[in-house]
Amino acid sequence: MTLTELKYIVTLAQERHFRRAAERCFVSQPTLSVAIKKLEDELDVTIFERNRSDVRVTMAGERIVSQARKVLEEAELVKQIALEGKGQINLPLRVGAIFTVGPYLFPHLIRNIKPIAPEMPLILEENYTGVLRQKLRNGELDAIIISLPFEEPDVEIQDLYDEPFEVLIPAEHPLAKQEKVTRKQLEKENILMLGEGHCFRDQVLNACPGILKHSDETSLPQGTSLETLRHMVASGLGITILPSSSSDKHIYDSDTLVERPFAGKTPYRRVSLVWRKRFSRPKAIAALVQAITSCALQGAASV
Amino acid sequence: MTLTELKYIVTLAQERHFRRAAERCFVSQPTLSVAIKKLEDELDVTIFERNRSDVRVTMAGERIVSQARKVLEEAELVKQIALEGKGQINLPLRVGAIFTVGPYLFPHLIRNIKPIAPEMPLILEENYTGVLRQKLRNGELDAIIISLPFEEPDVEIQDLYDEPFEVLIPAEHPLAKQEKVTRKQLEKENILMLGEGHCFRDQVLNACPGILKHSDETSLPQGTSLETLRHMVASGLGITILPSSSSDKHIYDSDTLVERPFAGKTPYRRVSLVWRKRFSRPKAIAALVQAITSCALQGAASV
DNA sequence: TGCTTGCAATGGCCTTATGCTATCGTGTAA
DNA sequence: TTACACGATAGCATAAGGCCATTGCAAGCA
């Protein structure tokens, strides 16, 4: 049984005439005759009662033809769905981002992708780089937003923007009175840090190698998110270092917390989009990149 | 797009592994690979994301596969329905009978066919021989029950039973006192007849050629059915001739109406079943014949 | 590092399926 | 009778669909 044969019987049932039905199927009359016979033999049912003057659908044939029509309709839907799928940007896209990017990027992303790909809902997730990598690899995520360095086989990486770090200080702290903060000065302070696993932690330690020892000695609590750190700074536990995007807007005013840039070479992180090389929706990725780079993140420099 | 290809993608989506999926489809792995690729090319959508370690269904693929599953289900139903249709006696059968047979045969027929073909409802119709012939020819009826003679090309005829005629007489009529009635005696009576078109009318005239002239002279009313004739006989308009099956049971008792056989050679009619030579359900016809011949109609002789 | 393994893709070949044209047999109409 | 229309059949060409053997690639193992 083939879809062609089903089309043949549906058409013949309509036309009740082999030659006309054959024409409508764009085949010759013998082709139709043989195909019909073949299907009847296979199903072992007479679908059409032939008569020199007339072709009639049998009682059993009626039911078969009507079911065949259903099959053809469903098959037509396959093509329809495929056509929709071709657009690539009208299906959900599963996007992950590291904890220190997601909360600040996603709101802008959602807003900016609407006009570009209104039919492409984003399924979002925040997680550690390692978890995101795993989920990208096994297909649970289509694209992830991480911070370099990032090594992984069979993926494409598109750099999105560079984001400077800044120091978050309680307003009454002596350092708050300075325009800029030097790395040397930080080494004498209690620097609140994110826990292990957050790549931002490593990046901060990389940018200010001197602070680790000090923080270890005082065994300060480790933040579970940038916002947690912010709260702890506000409560006077110490100071911290944040990526600039995280100071976009928050609940503390400048009487409580102030941000100060680094003196000298500004440390920064590079945020990138990663997807599987064989991922089948380049248009969806392009839309995502466009939406993110047009975010004009506060203090971020597009690359 | 073929049903085979759809089966392939459904299986591959389940197995996520070409070789295993190929095995389950009873084809070689290359066959599967090529077929999948062909379908993807045709639909112009990547359904599967291949990876050395894994085969994954894409977002668009998910929807296509699920629709493909629907198509296969519906296609499976075609086979199912064909299988049911093969039984031949589990679909309605459209049966017509002449006016002078239907009312007396149908009740028995319905009762008797139940055990033989419980799944085959009968769509019944009463009409003139000519109309039945036409409806049989153009497929509106599957079988008709008529009385011979009947000539028609491309049909099969199965004789069912012979049915004697008898005379219906008001109880107070002089003839009612006789055991039998001769044709000679009938010629002097008012014989009530069915109207033109009823073959029974012709058969009666054939059996008793002498009565026509007489009836014409008195211009008696023509009956529209055997029951109408019976009522008119009861009301004293005359006497009539009926096939024996019609006196099976009715509302008049023997104080009002009596039936009398013919003296001499008993006239009778032969009732037969007719269907198109190419009609595709011989089993249904056989069931019908069996049901009718087992009716043991009162006074009827099976042939 | 090299070797082996497992996977999907590819190439070459064969068989079957599916299509065509030409023709037949048979009822129907002129 | 001829002519015609219809569906069935025969014979042939080609495309589709299948197989086996092999390739290319990545991963795991020694």
XYZ file of C-alpha atoms (C1' of nucleotides) in Angstrom:
666
model
C 0.000 0.000 0.000
C 1.434 3.329 -1.044
C 0.249 6.893 -0.788
C 0.083 6.969 -4.587
C -2.295 4.045 -4.629
C -4.451 5.688 -2.011
C -4.544 8.849 -4.094
C -5.597 6.742 -7.047
C -8.548 5.141 -5.311
C -9.702 8.447 -3.860
C -9.605 10.063 -7.282
C -11.255 7.126 -8.989
C -13.982 7.105 -6.377
C -14.634 10.723 -7.215
C -14.487 10.398 -10.982
C -15.991 6.924 -11.298
C -14.119 6.761 -14.583
C -10.654 5.311 -15.147
C -9.468 7.577 -17.927
C -10.590 10.796 -16.237
C -9.194 9.703 -12.886
C -5.919 8.801 -14.573
C -5.754 12.232 -16.157
C -6.326 13.916 -12.827
C -3.504 11.843 -11.361
C -1.276 12.685 -14.331
C -0.776 9.051 -15.266
C -2.016 6.875 -18.084
C -5.184 4.865 -17.818
C -3.363 1.489 -17.766
C -1.168 2.723 -14.932
C -4.229 3.540 -12.908
C -5.932 0.256 -13.766
C -2.937 -1.770 -12.692
C -2.365 0.200 -9.515
C -5.991 -0.120 -8.450
C -5.938 -3.815 -9.113
C -2.721 -4.173 -7.179
C -4.168 -2.447 -4.135
C -7.361 -4.464 -4.331
C -5.308 -7.632 -4.484
C -3.182 -6.561 -1.543
C -6.157 -5.643 0.612
C -8.084 -8.577 -0.807
C -11.164 -6.440 -1.192
C -13.020 -5.324 -4.283
C -13.096 -1.564 -3.947
C -14.616 -0.782 -7.316
C -17.292 -2.652 -9.186
C -16.382 -2.220 -12.842
C -18.966 -2.180 -15.495
C -18.533 -1.143 -19.073
C -20.968 1.641 -18.550
C -20.004 2.605 -15.054
C -17.478 2.309 -12.252
C -19.000 2.073 -8.820
C -17.540 2.078 -5.339
C -18.529 -0.977 -3.356
C -19.842 -0.805 0.182
C -16.475 -1.912 1.559
C -14.807 0.421 -0.921
C -16.663 3.419 0.439
C -15.140 2.910 3.841
C -11.701 2.226 2.501
C -11.757 5.254 0.250
C -12.930 7.483 3.048
C -10.123 6.210 5.259
C -7.673 6.649 2.404
C -8.781 10.263 2.165
C -7.902 10.679 5.832
C -4.457 9.208 5.270
C -3.838 11.609 2.410
C -4.970 14.550 4.489
C -2.599 13.626 7.285
C 0.184 13.116 4.775
C -0.505 16.539 3.328
C -0.125 17.905 6.833
C 3.368 16.433 6.994
C 4.366 18.631 4.079
C 2.623 21.572 5.669
C 4.480 21.082 8.924
C 7.745 20.623 7.080
C 7.137 23.887 5.304
C 6.640 25.622 8.608
C 9.717 23.959 10.024
C 11.740 25.280 7.115
C 11.379 28.800 8.427
C 13.604 27.816 11.356
C 12.544 30.854 13.380
C 8.995 29.754 14.052
C 9.786 27.015 16.513
C 10.946 27.270 20.107
C 14.663 27.709 20.654
C 16.230 26.356 23.830
C 18.828 28.766 25.141
C 20.979 28.464 28.223
C 23.145 31.098 29.863
C 25.524 31.110 32.765
C 24.147 32.348 36.087
C 26.062 35.626 35.896
C 24.721 36.531 32.472
C 21.175 35.139 32.275
C 19.387 37.356 34.780
C 20.743 40.525 33.171
C 20.678 39.505 29.542
C 17.412 37.577 29.264
C 15.063 40.526 29.838
C 16.744 42.491 27.050
C 16.973 39.423 24.866
C 13.311 38.634 25.149
C 12.411 42.189 24.289
C 14.787 42.441 21.354
C 14.051 39.111 19.714
C 10.326 39.786 19.479
C 10.523 41.981 16.370
C 13.184 39.749 14.759
C 11.557 36.372 15.346
C 8.077 36.875 16.790
C 7.176 33.215 16.241
C 10.209 31.823 18.028
C 9.595 31.462 21.751
C 12.718 31.086 23.855
C 13.006 28.291 26.364
C 15.517 29.701 28.829
C 17.760 28.189 31.437
C 20.499 29.413 33.731
C 23.252 27.103 34.853
C 26.964 26.564 35.296
C 29.164 26.508 32.228
C 29.828 22.807 32.684
C 26.168 21.894 32.862
C 25.345 24.072 29.884
C 28.126 22.432 27.908
C 26.710 19.018 28.702
C 23.177 19.983 27.791
C 24.335 21.566 24.569
C 26.234 18.447 23.679
C 23.373 16.044 24.232
C 20.820 18.266 22.571
C 18.868 19.468 25.571
C 19.842 22.993 24.634
C 20.212 24.501 21.184
C 22.520 27.376 22.120
C 24.306 28.522 25.231
C 25.653 31.854 26.315
C 28.888 31.500 28.205
C 31.994 33.441 28.953
C 35.346 32.619 27.403
C 37.513 30.664 27.634
C 35.399 27.814 26.314
C 36.729 24.777 24.526
C 34.474 22.145 23.022
C 34.626 20.050 19.857
C 32.052 20.304 17.087
C 30.639 23.643 18.126
C 30.546 27.092 16.642
C 31.358 30.080 18.825
C 30.214 33.597 18.122
C 31.565 36.328 20.377
C 28.831 38.660 21.520
C 30.277 41.432 23.642
C 33.004 42.361 26.123
C 31.892 43.354 29.543
C 34.079 45.345 31.986
C 34.265 44.452 35.678
C 33.644 47.034 38.347
C 33.933 47.198 42.084
C 30.867 47.348 44.267
C 31.425 49.222 47.511
C 29.212 50.265 50.418
C 28.628 53.996 50.165
C 30.165 54.664 53.561
C 33.323 52.681 52.768
C 36.544 54.770 52.357
C 37.071 53.402 48.850
C 33.730 54.770 47.814
C 35.215 58.228 47.926
C 37.685 57.401 45.149
C 36.989 57.734 41.430
C 38.739 54.476 40.688
C 39.941 51.486 42.644
C 43.367 49.895 42.259
C 43.998 46.166 42.454
C 46.451 46.837 45.296
C 43.686 48.420 47.357
C 41.406 45.452 46.787
C 43.931 43.075 48.250
C 43.435 44.627 51.665
C 39.664 44.324 51.548
C 37.236 41.538 52.219
C 36.278 40.546 48.695
C 33.065 38.589 48.509
C 33.158 35.953 45.792
C 30.844 33.551 44.027
C 31.255 29.874 44.824
C 33.273 27.353 42.832
C 31.798 26.468 39.473
C 30.915 30.005 38.548
C 33.273 30.988 35.770
C 32.966 34.593 36.850
C 34.723 33.644 40.073
C 37.692 32.358 38.108
C 37.705 35.410 35.922
C 37.793 37.717 38.959
C 40.610 35.746 40.507
C 42.389 35.905 37.187
C 41.988 39.659 36.994
C 43.035 40.268 40.614
C 45.343 37.420 41.592
C 46.134 38.999 44.967
C 42.707 38.734 46.564
C 42.335 34.997 46.885
C 44.704 34.474 49.778
C 43.133 37.190 51.806
C 39.580 35.973 51.267
C 40.551 32.438 52.151
C 42.026 33.550 55.482
C 38.915 35.297 56.621
C 36.830 32.456 55.184
C 34.154 34.763 53.929
C 30.824 33.261 52.851
C 30.569 32.427 49.156
C 27.791 34.065 47.188
C 25.371 31.892 45.286
C 24.512 34.659 42.861
C 25.589 38.161 42.005
C 22.499 39.515 43.660
C 23.319 37.657 46.848
C 26.740 39.236 46.762
C 25.175 42.634 46.292
C 22.963 42.139 49.332
C 25.931 41.047 51.439
C 27.939 44.059 50.355
C 25.018 46.261 51.279
C 24.938 44.633 54.687
C 28.598 45.561 55.188
C 30.263 42.149 54.903
C 32.799 43.457 52.413
C 33.076 44.596 48.856
C 32.797 42.660 45.596
C 33.509 42.737 41.925
C 30.691 42.571 39.392
C 30.298 42.542 35.642
C 28.911 45.871 34.529
C 25.691 44.446 33.161
C 24.636 43.378 36.612
C 24.459 46.981 37.813
C 21.902 47.776 35.177
C 19.242 48.435 37.752
C 18.733 47.155 41.219
C 17.045 47.985 44.469
C 19.910 49.812 46.214
C 20.429 53.513 45.561
C 23.770 55.335 45.553
C 23.425 56.200 49.220
C 23.919 52.527 49.990
C 26.081 51.043 47.237
C 28.380 52.591 44.657
C 30.135 51.095 41.651
C 33.702 52.130 40.894
C 35.773 51.205 37.846
C 39.171 49.642 38.087
C 42.210 51.845 37.967
C 44.629 50.912 35.217
C 43.719 48.191 32.746
C 40.018 47.438 33.112
C 39.403 43.717 33.540
C 36.598 42.358 31.440
C 35.013 39.124 30.284
C 34.026 38.133 26.789
C 30.508 36.709 26.455
C 29.904 34.343 23.562
C 27.188 32.276 22.001
C 27.889 28.593 21.384
C 25.906 26.050 19.346
C 26.501 22.675 17.799
C 28.167 22.772 14.408
C 25.473 20.515 12.964
C 22.571 22.376 14.513
C 20.002 22.699 11.784
C 18.660 26.205 12.336
C 21.305 28.758 11.410
C 18.602 31.361 10.932
C 17.463 30.884 14.499
C 21.045 31.336 15.703
C 21.459 34.428 13.560
C 18.294 35.904 15.001
C 19.552 35.174 18.490
C 22.909 36.812 17.822
C 21.267 39.826 16.311
C 18.898 40.181 19.252
C 21.719 39.934 21.780
C 24.167 42.260 20.074
C 21.456 44.857 19.642
C 20.873 44.793 23.373
C 23.331 47.656 23.832
C 24.069 46.370 27.300
C 25.035 49.020 29.714
C 28.804 49.369 29.674
C 29.265 46.442 27.335
C 31.285 46.717 24.163
C 30.157 44.696 21.216
C 32.922 42.796 19.474
C 7.117 11.068 0.304
C 6.119 7.449 0.825
C 4.630 5.523 3.707
C 7.869 3.564 3.894
C 9.873 6.722 4.398
C 7.487 7.869 7.088
C 7.871 4.539 8.830
C 11.620 4.989 8.639
C 11.663 8.384 10.309
C 9.267 7.255 13.009
C 11.432 4.266 13.791
C 14.653 6.238 13.652
C 13.177 8.846 15.962
C 12.464 6.060 18.422
C 15.787 4.278 18.133
C 17.998 7.308 17.568
C 20.367 4.889 15.909
C 20.534 4.096 12.191
C 21.603 0.487 12.356
C 19.061 -0.471 15.001
C 16.294 1.412 13.266
C 17.220 -0.275 9.999
C 17.020 -3.651 11.672
C 13.602 -2.888 13.050
C 12.487 -1.901 9.551
C 14.020 -5.065 8.110
C 16.300 -3.149 5.774
C 20.015 -2.485 5.688
C 21.527 0.551 7.323
C 22.472 2.188 3.990
C 18.921 1.785 2.768
C 17.680 3.630 5.804
C 20.324 6.333 5.504
C 19.496 7.013 1.892
C 15.759 6.992 2.452
C 15.987 9.402 5.371
C 18.188 11.715 3.384
C 15.801 11.544 0.454
C 12.859 12.548 2.594
C 14.785 15.338 4.244
C 15.763 16.629 0.828
C 12.216 16.442 -0.411
C 10.763 18.225 2.603
C 13.799 20.484 2.695
C 14.010 20.130 6.457
C 16.660 18.536 8.635
C 14.721 16.013 10.663
C 17.671 14.355 12.358
C 20.835 15.925 13.664
C 23.518 13.313 13.116
C 26.471 13.078 15.375
C 29.044 10.354 15.613
C 27.889 9.575 19.087
C 24.214 10.238 18.734
C 21.277 10.810 16.411
C 18.872 13.459 17.592
C 15.510 14.615 16.341
C 15.440 18.317 15.581
C 12.689 20.619 16.796
C 11.115 20.649 13.341
C 11.737 16.913 13.145
C 9.735 16.275 16.299
C 6.631 17.726 14.737
C 7.155 15.996 11.429
C 7.736 12.634 13.084
C 4.677 12.987 15.228
C 2.594 13.823 12.170
C 4.180 10.910 10.323
C 3.064 8.679 13.148
C -0.491 9.884 12.600
C -0.274 9.107 8.905
C 0.911 5.589 9.642
C -1.865 5.054 12.136
C -4.463 6.120 9.613
C -2.841 3.938 6.975
C -2.970 1.011 9.362
C -6.675 1.663 9.736
C -7.085 1.264 5.982
C -5.843 -2.302 6.295
C -8.049 -2.824 9.300
C -11.113 -1.598 7.454
C -10.213 -3.672 4.418
C -9.997 -6.708 6.647
C -13.448 -6.034 7.986
C -14.733 -5.436 4.480
C -13.376 -8.812 3.425
C -15.943 -10.560 5.562
C -18.615 -9.286 3.187
C -21.370 -9.998 5.663
C -20.537 -7.267 8.125
C -21.642 -4.340 6.009
C -25.148 -3.196 5.160
C -26.799 -4.900 2.219
C -29.354 -2.991 0.181
C -32.224 -5.244 -0.769
C -35.314 -4.410 -2.740
C -38.451 -6.474 -3.231
C -41.591 -6.064 -5.250
C -44.612 -4.684 -3.416
C -46.391 -8.048 -3.349
C -43.467 -9.842 -1.734
C -41.774 -7.323 0.565
C -44.426 -6.906 3.260
C -44.764 -10.664 3.745
C -41.179 -11.717 3.263
C -39.246 -8.975 5.047
C -40.400 -9.824 8.594
C -39.289 -13.422 8.159
C -36.148 -12.395 6.350
C -35.058 -10.016 9.079
C -35.639 -12.680 11.704
C -33.845 -15.417 9.806
C -30.797 -13.504 8.680
C -29.882 -12.441 12.211
C -28.194 -15.726 13.174
C -26.585 -16.096 9.747
C -25.186 -12.583 9.382
C -25.723 -10.665 12.599
C -23.406 -7.855 11.462
C -25.154 -7.274 8.167
C -28.043 -4.839 8.508
C -30.496 -4.876 5.632
C -31.530 -1.682 3.940
C -34.920 -2.580 2.537
C -37.103 -1.139 -0.141
C -40.357 -2.087 -1.844
C -41.053 -1.040 -5.383
C -42.182 -2.073 -8.830
C -40.099 -4.572 -10.734
C -39.060 -1.908 -13.229
C -37.837 0.491 -10.581
C -36.002 -2.270 -8.748
C -34.349 -3.332 -12.001
C -33.164 0.237 -12.575
C -31.834 0.630 -9.038
C -30.057 -2.699 -9.208
C -28.457 -1.707 -12.482
C -27.109 1.614 -11.272
C -25.967 0.281 -7.957
C -28.543 1.789 -5.644
C -29.546 -1.717 -4.643
C -27.345 -4.753 -4.183
C -30.008 -7.402 -4.659
C -33.663 -7.453 -5.590
C -36.390 -9.958 -4.987
C -38.739 -10.171 -7.924
C -41.060 -12.620 -9.561
C -40.267 -14.275 -12.862
C -40.208 -13.694 -15.739
C -37.273 -11.340 -15.422
C -34.762 -10.594 -18.149
C -31.708 -8.427 -17.572
C -28.106 -8.592 -18.810
C -25.143 -9.038 -16.466
C -27.144 -10.345 -13.553
C -27.336 -13.580 -11.680
C -30.714 -15.022 -10.831
C -31.344 -17.457 -8.010
C -34.809 -18.906 -7.715
C -36.103 -18.821 -4.171
C -39.503 -20.431 -3.960
C -42.745 -21.072 -5.802
C -45.812 -19.580 -4.291
C -49.350 -20.759 -5.126
C -52.206 -18.332 -5.733
C -55.434 -18.614 -3.866
C -58.808 -16.963 -4.012
C -59.919 -14.586 -1.288
C -63.675 -14.586 -0.794
C -66.038 -12.876 1.666
C -67.277 -15.519 4.115
C -70.917 -14.971 3.153
C -70.209 -15.330 -0.587
C -71.597 -18.500 -2.232
C -68.136 -19.542 -3.434
C -66.945 -19.583 0.161
C -68.902 -22.725 0.664
C -66.828 -24.626 -1.887
C -63.583 -26.420 -1.125
C -61.991 -25.165 -4.329
C -62.739 -22.520 -6.905
C -62.609 -23.084 -10.639
C -61.353 -20.513 -13.160
C -64.757 -20.676 -14.837
C -66.490 -19.554 -11.670
C -64.105 -16.641 -11.263
C -65.005 -15.270 -14.663
C -68.487 -14.491 -13.423
C -67.251 -12.631 -10.360
C -65.991 -9.142 -9.729
C -62.251 -9.761 -9.460
C -60.397 -6.965 -7.713
C -56.946 -6.439 -9.191
C -53.765 -4.512 -8.483
C -52.989 -1.573 -10.750
C -50.716 -1.637 -13.787
C -47.034 -2.035 -12.986
C -47.515 -4.724 -10.395
C -46.203 -7.902 -11.912
C -48.621 -9.867 -9.779
C -51.443 -8.327 -11.764
C -49.970 -9.702 -14.967
C -49.430 -13.075 -13.394
C -53.043 -13.281 -12.243
C -54.296 -12.293 -15.671
C -52.009 -14.893 -17.125
C -53.333 -17.580 -14.802
C -56.994 -16.675 -15.378
C -57.240 -15.114 -18.824
C -61.010 -14.904 -18.681
C -61.377 -12.383 -15.883
C -59.946 -9.298 -17.548
C -62.887 -8.562 -19.829
C -65.345 -8.812 -17.016
C -63.403 -6.561 -14.657
C -62.923 -3.981 -17.350
C -66.679 -3.804 -17.969
C -67.544 -3.109 -14.408
C -64.521 -0.786 -14.146
C -63.730 -1.903 -10.657
C -61.271 0.150 -8.598
C -57.630 -0.992 -8.807
C -55.887 -1.919 -5.612
C -52.651 -0.226 -4.680
C -51.535 -3.118 -2.508
C -52.612 -6.610 -1.602
C -53.812 -5.382 1.760
C -55.972 -2.762 0.092
C -57.496 -5.508 -2.011
C -58.130 -7.528 1.089
C -59.959 -4.651 2.736
C -62.068 -4.110 -0.359
C -62.962 -7.765 -0.514
C -63.944 -7.605 3.148
C -66.165 -4.648 2.381
C -67.966 -6.712 -0.263
C -66.712 -5.088 -3.467
C -65.808 -8.440 -4.949
C -63.287 -11.245 -4.601
C -59.580 -11.320 -5.370
C -56.594 -13.554 -5.955
C -53.623 -13.468 -3.653
C -50.281 -15.184 -3.342
C -50.401 -17.571 -0.430
C -47.738 -15.789 1.582
C -49.965 -12.749 1.947
C -52.528 -14.717 3.940
C -49.940 -15.524 6.557
C -51.729 -13.529 9.174
C -53.990 -10.558 8.945
C -56.717 -8.787 10.829
C -59.723 -10.531 9.331
C -60.905 -13.803 10.815
C -62.570 -16.632 8.919
C -66.032 -15.266 9.671
C -65.244 -12.388 7.362
C -62.828 -13.676 4.725
C -61.875 -17.137 3.556
C -59.106 -18.344 1.259
C -59.800 -21.063 -1.248
C -57.356 -22.884 -3.489
C -57.833 -23.134 -7.221
C -59.488 -26.169 -8.655
C -57.343 -27.928 -11.189
C -53.836 -26.763 -11.861
C -52.806 -24.377 -9.096
C -51.396 -21.171 -10.506
C -48.274 -19.975 -8.821
C -45.489 -17.489 -9.157
C -41.762 -18.069 -8.867
C -39.943 -15.637 -6.611
C -36.247 -15.084 -7.329
C -33.292 -13.147 -6.105
C -31.345 -11.074 -8.617
C -27.962 -9.355 -8.262
C -25.310 -7.941 -10.540
C -22.911 -10.496 -11.926
C -19.953 -8.391 -10.787
C -21.314 -7.680 -7.325
C -18.430 -8.179 -4.970
C -20.080 -9.854 -1.997
C -21.117 -13.371 -2.938
C -21.125 -14.326 0.725
C -23.670 -11.637 1.451
C -25.849 -12.950 -1.363
C -25.455 -16.485 -0.115
C -26.494 -15.427 3.364
C -29.502 -13.678 1.921
C -30.536 -16.715 -0.090
C -30.116 -18.957 2.884
C -32.169 -16.663 5.092
C -34.981 -16.451 2.557
C -35.180 -20.128 1.677
C -35.216 -21.050 5.343
C -38.241 -18.838 5.831
C -40.552 -21.793 5.200
C -43.134 -19.428 3.929
C -46.666 -20.569 4.467
C -47.762 -22.475 1.447
C -44.579 -21.745 -0.478
C -42.524 -24.470 -2.052
C -38.781 -24.000 -2.129
C -37.190 -24.715 -5.485
C 50.929 7.576 19.712
C 48.827 3.929 16.858
C 45.155 0.389 16.736
C 40.620 -0.982 16.975
C 35.859 -0.230 17.125
C 31.379 1.623 15.964
C 28.802 4.636 13.308
C 26.661 6.840 9.308
C 27.598 7.965 4.475
C 28.857 6.625 -0.136
C 29.556 3.837 -4.466
C 28.402 0.106 -7.452
C 25.285 -3.136 -8.623
C 20.880 -5.743 -8.991
C 15.810 -6.432 -8.621
C 11.463 -4.761 -8.363
C 8.081 -1.329 -9.041
C 6.016 1.863 -11.703
C 5.300 4.111 -15.626
C 4.514 4.265 -20.713
C 2.579 2.819 -25.564
C 0.146 -0.321 -28.179
C -3.385 -3.479 -28.354
C -7.236 -6.409 -27.020
C -12.053 -7.664 -25.822
C -16.401 -6.089 -25.107
C -20.399 -3.745 -24.693
C -23.032 0.626 -26.784
C -24.535 3.732 -30.121
C -25.151 5.117 -34.757
C -22.724 -3.623 -39.588
C -19.286 -0.096 -38.302
C -17.443 2.977 -35.141
C -16.561 4.136 -30.653
C -15.540 4.223 -25.708
C -13.955 1.823 -21.923
C -11.147 -0.890 -18.949
C -7.832 -4.853 -19.058
C -3.633 -6.752 -20.677
C 1.107 -7.266 -22.790
C 5.596 -5.769 -23.551
C 9.009 -2.700 -22.704
C 11.799 1.270 -20.458
C 13.273 3.530 -16.564
C 13.301 4.919 -11.883
C 13.068 3.526 -7.241
C 14.516 0.856 -3.731
C 17.149 -2.614 -2.063
C 21.772 -4.966 -0.960
C 26.920 -5.517 -0.161
C 31.319 -3.622 0.274
C 33.771 0.178 1.440
C 34.912 4.817 3.098
C 35.553 8.498 6.421
C 35.336 9.973 10.894
C 35.482 10.220 15.765
C 36.149 7.831 20.187
C 38.035 4.516 23.140
C 41.813 1.662 24.350
C 46.447 -0.076 24.804
